[in-house]
mmCIF file of C-alpha atoms in Angstrom:
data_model
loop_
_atom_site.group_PDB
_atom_site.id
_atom_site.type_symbol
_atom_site.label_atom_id
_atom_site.label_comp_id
_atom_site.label_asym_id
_atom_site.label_seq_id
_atom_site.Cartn_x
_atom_site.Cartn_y
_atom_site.Cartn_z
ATOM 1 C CA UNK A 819 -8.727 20.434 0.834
ATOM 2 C CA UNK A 820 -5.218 19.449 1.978
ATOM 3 C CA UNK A 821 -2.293 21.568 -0.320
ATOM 4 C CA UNK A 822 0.631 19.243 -1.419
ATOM 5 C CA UNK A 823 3.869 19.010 0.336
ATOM 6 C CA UNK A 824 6.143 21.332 -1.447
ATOM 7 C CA UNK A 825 9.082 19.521 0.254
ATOM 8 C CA UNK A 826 8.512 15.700 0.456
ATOM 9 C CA UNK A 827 10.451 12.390 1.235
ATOM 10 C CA UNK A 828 8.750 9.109 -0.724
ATOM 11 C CA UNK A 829 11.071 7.239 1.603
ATOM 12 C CA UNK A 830 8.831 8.057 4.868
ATOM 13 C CA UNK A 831 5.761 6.553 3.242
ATOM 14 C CA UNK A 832 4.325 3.596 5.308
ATOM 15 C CA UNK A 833 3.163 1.082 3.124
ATOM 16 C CA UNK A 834 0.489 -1.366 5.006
ATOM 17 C CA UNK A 835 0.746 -5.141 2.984
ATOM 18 C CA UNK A 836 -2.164 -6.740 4.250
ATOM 19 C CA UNK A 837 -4.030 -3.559 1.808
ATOM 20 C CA UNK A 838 -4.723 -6.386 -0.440
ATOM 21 C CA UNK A 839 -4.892 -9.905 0.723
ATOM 22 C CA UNK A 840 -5.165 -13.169 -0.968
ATOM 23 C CA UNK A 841 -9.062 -12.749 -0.782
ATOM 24 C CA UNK A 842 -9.422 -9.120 -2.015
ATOM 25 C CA UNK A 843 -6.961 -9.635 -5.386
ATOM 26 C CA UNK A 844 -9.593 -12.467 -6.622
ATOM 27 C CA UNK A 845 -11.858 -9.743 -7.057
ATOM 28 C CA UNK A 846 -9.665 -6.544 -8.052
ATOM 29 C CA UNK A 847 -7.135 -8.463 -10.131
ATOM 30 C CA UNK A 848 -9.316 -10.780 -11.788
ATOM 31 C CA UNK A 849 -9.051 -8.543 -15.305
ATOM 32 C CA UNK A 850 -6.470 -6.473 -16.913
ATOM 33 C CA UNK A 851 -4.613 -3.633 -14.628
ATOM 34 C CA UNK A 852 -5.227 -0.793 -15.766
ATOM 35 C CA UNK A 853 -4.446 3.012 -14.159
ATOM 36 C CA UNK A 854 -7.376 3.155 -12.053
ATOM 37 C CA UNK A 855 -6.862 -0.074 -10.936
ATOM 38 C CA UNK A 856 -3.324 0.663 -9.529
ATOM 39 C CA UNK A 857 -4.665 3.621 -8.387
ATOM 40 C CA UNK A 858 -7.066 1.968 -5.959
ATOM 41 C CA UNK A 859 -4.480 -0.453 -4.971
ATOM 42 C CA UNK A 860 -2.482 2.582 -4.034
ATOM 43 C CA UNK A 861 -4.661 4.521 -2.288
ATOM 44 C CA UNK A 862 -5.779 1.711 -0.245
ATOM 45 C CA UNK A 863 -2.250 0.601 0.872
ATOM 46 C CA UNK A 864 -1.164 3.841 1.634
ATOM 47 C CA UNK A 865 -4.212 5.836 2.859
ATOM 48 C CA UNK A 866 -4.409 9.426 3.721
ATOM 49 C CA UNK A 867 -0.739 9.904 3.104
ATOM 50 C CA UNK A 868 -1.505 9.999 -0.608
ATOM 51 C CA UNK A 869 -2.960 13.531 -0.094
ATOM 52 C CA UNK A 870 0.487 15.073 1.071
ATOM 53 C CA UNK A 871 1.950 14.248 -1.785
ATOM 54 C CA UNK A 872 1.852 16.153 -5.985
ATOM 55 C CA UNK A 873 1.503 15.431 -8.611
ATOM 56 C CA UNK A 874 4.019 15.397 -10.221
ATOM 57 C CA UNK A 875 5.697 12.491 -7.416
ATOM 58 C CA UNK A 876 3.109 10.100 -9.154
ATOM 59 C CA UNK A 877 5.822 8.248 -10.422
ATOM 60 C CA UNK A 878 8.095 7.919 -7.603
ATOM 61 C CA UNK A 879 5.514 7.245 -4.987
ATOM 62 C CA UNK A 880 3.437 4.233 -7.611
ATOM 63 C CA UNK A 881 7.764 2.717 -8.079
ATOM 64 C CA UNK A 882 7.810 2.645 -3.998
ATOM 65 C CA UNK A 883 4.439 1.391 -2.929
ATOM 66 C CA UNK A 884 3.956 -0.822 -5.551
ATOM 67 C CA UNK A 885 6.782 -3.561 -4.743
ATOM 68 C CA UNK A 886 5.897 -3.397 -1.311
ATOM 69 C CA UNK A 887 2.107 -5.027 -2.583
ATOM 70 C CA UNK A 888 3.078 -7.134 -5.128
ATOM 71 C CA UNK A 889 7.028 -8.136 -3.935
ATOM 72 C CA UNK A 890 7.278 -10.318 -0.907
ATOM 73 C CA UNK A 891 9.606 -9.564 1.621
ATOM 74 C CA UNK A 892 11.806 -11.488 3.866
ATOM 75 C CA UNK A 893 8.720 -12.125 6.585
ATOM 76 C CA UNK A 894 6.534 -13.419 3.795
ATOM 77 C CA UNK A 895 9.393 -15.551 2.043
ATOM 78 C CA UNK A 896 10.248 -17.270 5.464
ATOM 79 C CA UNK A 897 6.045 -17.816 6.321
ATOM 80 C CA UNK A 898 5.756 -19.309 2.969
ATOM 81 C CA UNK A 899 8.867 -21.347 3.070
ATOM 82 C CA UNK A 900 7.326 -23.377 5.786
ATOM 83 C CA UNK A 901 3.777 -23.889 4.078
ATOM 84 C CA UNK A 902 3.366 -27.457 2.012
ATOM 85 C CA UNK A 903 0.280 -27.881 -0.597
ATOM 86 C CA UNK A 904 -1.622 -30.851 -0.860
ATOM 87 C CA UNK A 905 -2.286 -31.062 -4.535
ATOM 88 C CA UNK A 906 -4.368 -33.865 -4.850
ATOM 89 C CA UNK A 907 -7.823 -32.251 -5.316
ATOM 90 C CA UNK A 908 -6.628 -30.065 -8.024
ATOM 91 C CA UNK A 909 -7.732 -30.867 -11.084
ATOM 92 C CA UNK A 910 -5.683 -30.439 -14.192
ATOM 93 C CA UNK A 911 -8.643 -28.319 -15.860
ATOM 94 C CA UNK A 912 -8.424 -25.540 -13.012
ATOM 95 C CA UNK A 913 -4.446 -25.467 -14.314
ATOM 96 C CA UNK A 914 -5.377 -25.326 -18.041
ATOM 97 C CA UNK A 915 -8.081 -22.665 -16.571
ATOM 98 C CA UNK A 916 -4.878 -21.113 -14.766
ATOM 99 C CA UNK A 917 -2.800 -21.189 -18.293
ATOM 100 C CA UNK A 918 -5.553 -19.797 -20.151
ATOM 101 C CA UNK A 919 -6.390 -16.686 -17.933
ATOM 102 C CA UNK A 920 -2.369 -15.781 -17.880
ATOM 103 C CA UNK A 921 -1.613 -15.817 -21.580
ATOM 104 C CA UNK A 922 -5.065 -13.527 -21.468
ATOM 105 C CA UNK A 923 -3.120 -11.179 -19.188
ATOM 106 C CA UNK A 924 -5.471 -11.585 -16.037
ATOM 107 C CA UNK A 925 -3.508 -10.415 -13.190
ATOM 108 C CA UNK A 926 -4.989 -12.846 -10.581
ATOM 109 C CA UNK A 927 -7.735 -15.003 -11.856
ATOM 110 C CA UNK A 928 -10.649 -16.812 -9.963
ATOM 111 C CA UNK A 929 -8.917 -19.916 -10.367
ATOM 112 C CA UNK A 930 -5.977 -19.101 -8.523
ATOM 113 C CA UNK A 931 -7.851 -18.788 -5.471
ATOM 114 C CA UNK A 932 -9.669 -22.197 -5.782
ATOM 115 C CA UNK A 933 -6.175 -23.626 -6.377
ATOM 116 C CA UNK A 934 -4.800 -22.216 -3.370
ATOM 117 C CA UNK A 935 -7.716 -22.762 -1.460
ATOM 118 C CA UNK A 936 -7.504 -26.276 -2.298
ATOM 119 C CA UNK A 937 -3.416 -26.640 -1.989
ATOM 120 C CA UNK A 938 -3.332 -25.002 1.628
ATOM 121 C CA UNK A 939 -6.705 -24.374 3.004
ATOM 122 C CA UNK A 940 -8.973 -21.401 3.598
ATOM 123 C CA UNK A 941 -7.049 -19.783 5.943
ATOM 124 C CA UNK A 942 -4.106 -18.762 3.259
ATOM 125 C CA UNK A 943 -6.873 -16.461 1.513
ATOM 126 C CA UNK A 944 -6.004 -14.177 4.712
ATOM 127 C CA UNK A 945 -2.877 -14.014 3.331
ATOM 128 C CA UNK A 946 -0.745 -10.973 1.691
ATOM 129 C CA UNK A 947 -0.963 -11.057 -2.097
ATOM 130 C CA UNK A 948 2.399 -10.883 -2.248
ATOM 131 C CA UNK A 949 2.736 -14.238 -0.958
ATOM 132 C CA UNK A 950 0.437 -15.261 -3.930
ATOM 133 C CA UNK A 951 3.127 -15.895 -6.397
ATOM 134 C CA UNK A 952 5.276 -18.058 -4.178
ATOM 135 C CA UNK A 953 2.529 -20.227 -3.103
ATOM 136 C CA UNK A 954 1.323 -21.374 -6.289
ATOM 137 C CA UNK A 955 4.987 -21.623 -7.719
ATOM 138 C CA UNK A 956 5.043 -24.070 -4.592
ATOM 139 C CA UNK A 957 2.256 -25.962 -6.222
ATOM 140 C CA UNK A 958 3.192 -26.180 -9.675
ATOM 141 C CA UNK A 959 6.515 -27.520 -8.041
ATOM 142 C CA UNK A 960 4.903 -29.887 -5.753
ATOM 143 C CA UNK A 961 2.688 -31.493 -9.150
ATOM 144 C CA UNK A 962 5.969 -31.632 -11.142
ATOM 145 C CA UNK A 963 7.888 -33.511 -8.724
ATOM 146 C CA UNK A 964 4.822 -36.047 -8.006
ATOM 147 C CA UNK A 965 5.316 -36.174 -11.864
ATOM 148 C CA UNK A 966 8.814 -37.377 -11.294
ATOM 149 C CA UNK A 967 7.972 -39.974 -8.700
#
């Protein structure tokens, strides 16, 4: 069993955003998070390095890693930038469906993949998670302005 770092710096932690793709958060997200939830998330985007740190740096390490899988950076902004949906085999119950599962809290429901699956192809479920949120706010844009044509 590995002893804890007495001295450690949370900056040096290398944080690996493709831990939870697209894909994976249909099935990890698709309820409430809860603590062991996060924790997996965690573990999985930071690996072995969680076992050099306490404790008691729970806090710090969870407020560094955890923007890193849910924020998109600059690289993610700029690939999504370019991406267009094709909204017309969405239907509007999958965005009621959509509605429904956020006011219920659901972190990432079932539906959202369908809807992105549909909007940009399979390919984008190979995608970062943190590219999630951007792509479907380019979809709900993309059906408001058709709404405007």
């Amino acid at each position: 069993m590995t002893k804890p770092a007495e001295i450690y710096d949370i900056d040096t932690i290398r944080v690996d955003r493709n831990a939870l793709l697209i894909r994976d958060a249909a099935t990890l997200l698709n309820r409430e998070l809860t603590p062991e939830t996060i924790a997996r998330l965690v573990r999985r985007a930071i690996g072995n390095q969680a076992d050099l740190f306490p404790i008691r740096a729970l806090r710090r390490v969870y407020e560094r890693v955890l923007p890193q899988i849910f924020e998109p950076d600059s690289a993610i902004r700029a690939r999504v930038e370019g991406m267009r949906p094709n909204v017309a085999t969405i239907t509007l119950g999958e965005y009621h469906q959509f509605l429904d599962a956020s006011e219920r809290r659901i972190a990432f429901p079932e539906v959202a993949v369908t809807m992105l699956t549909k909007a940009y192809g399979e390919d984008i479920l190979n995608e970062p998670y943190a590219a999630a949120a951007l792509l479907l706010r380019k979809i709900f844009d993309a059906v408001g302005d058709e709404g405007n044509e």
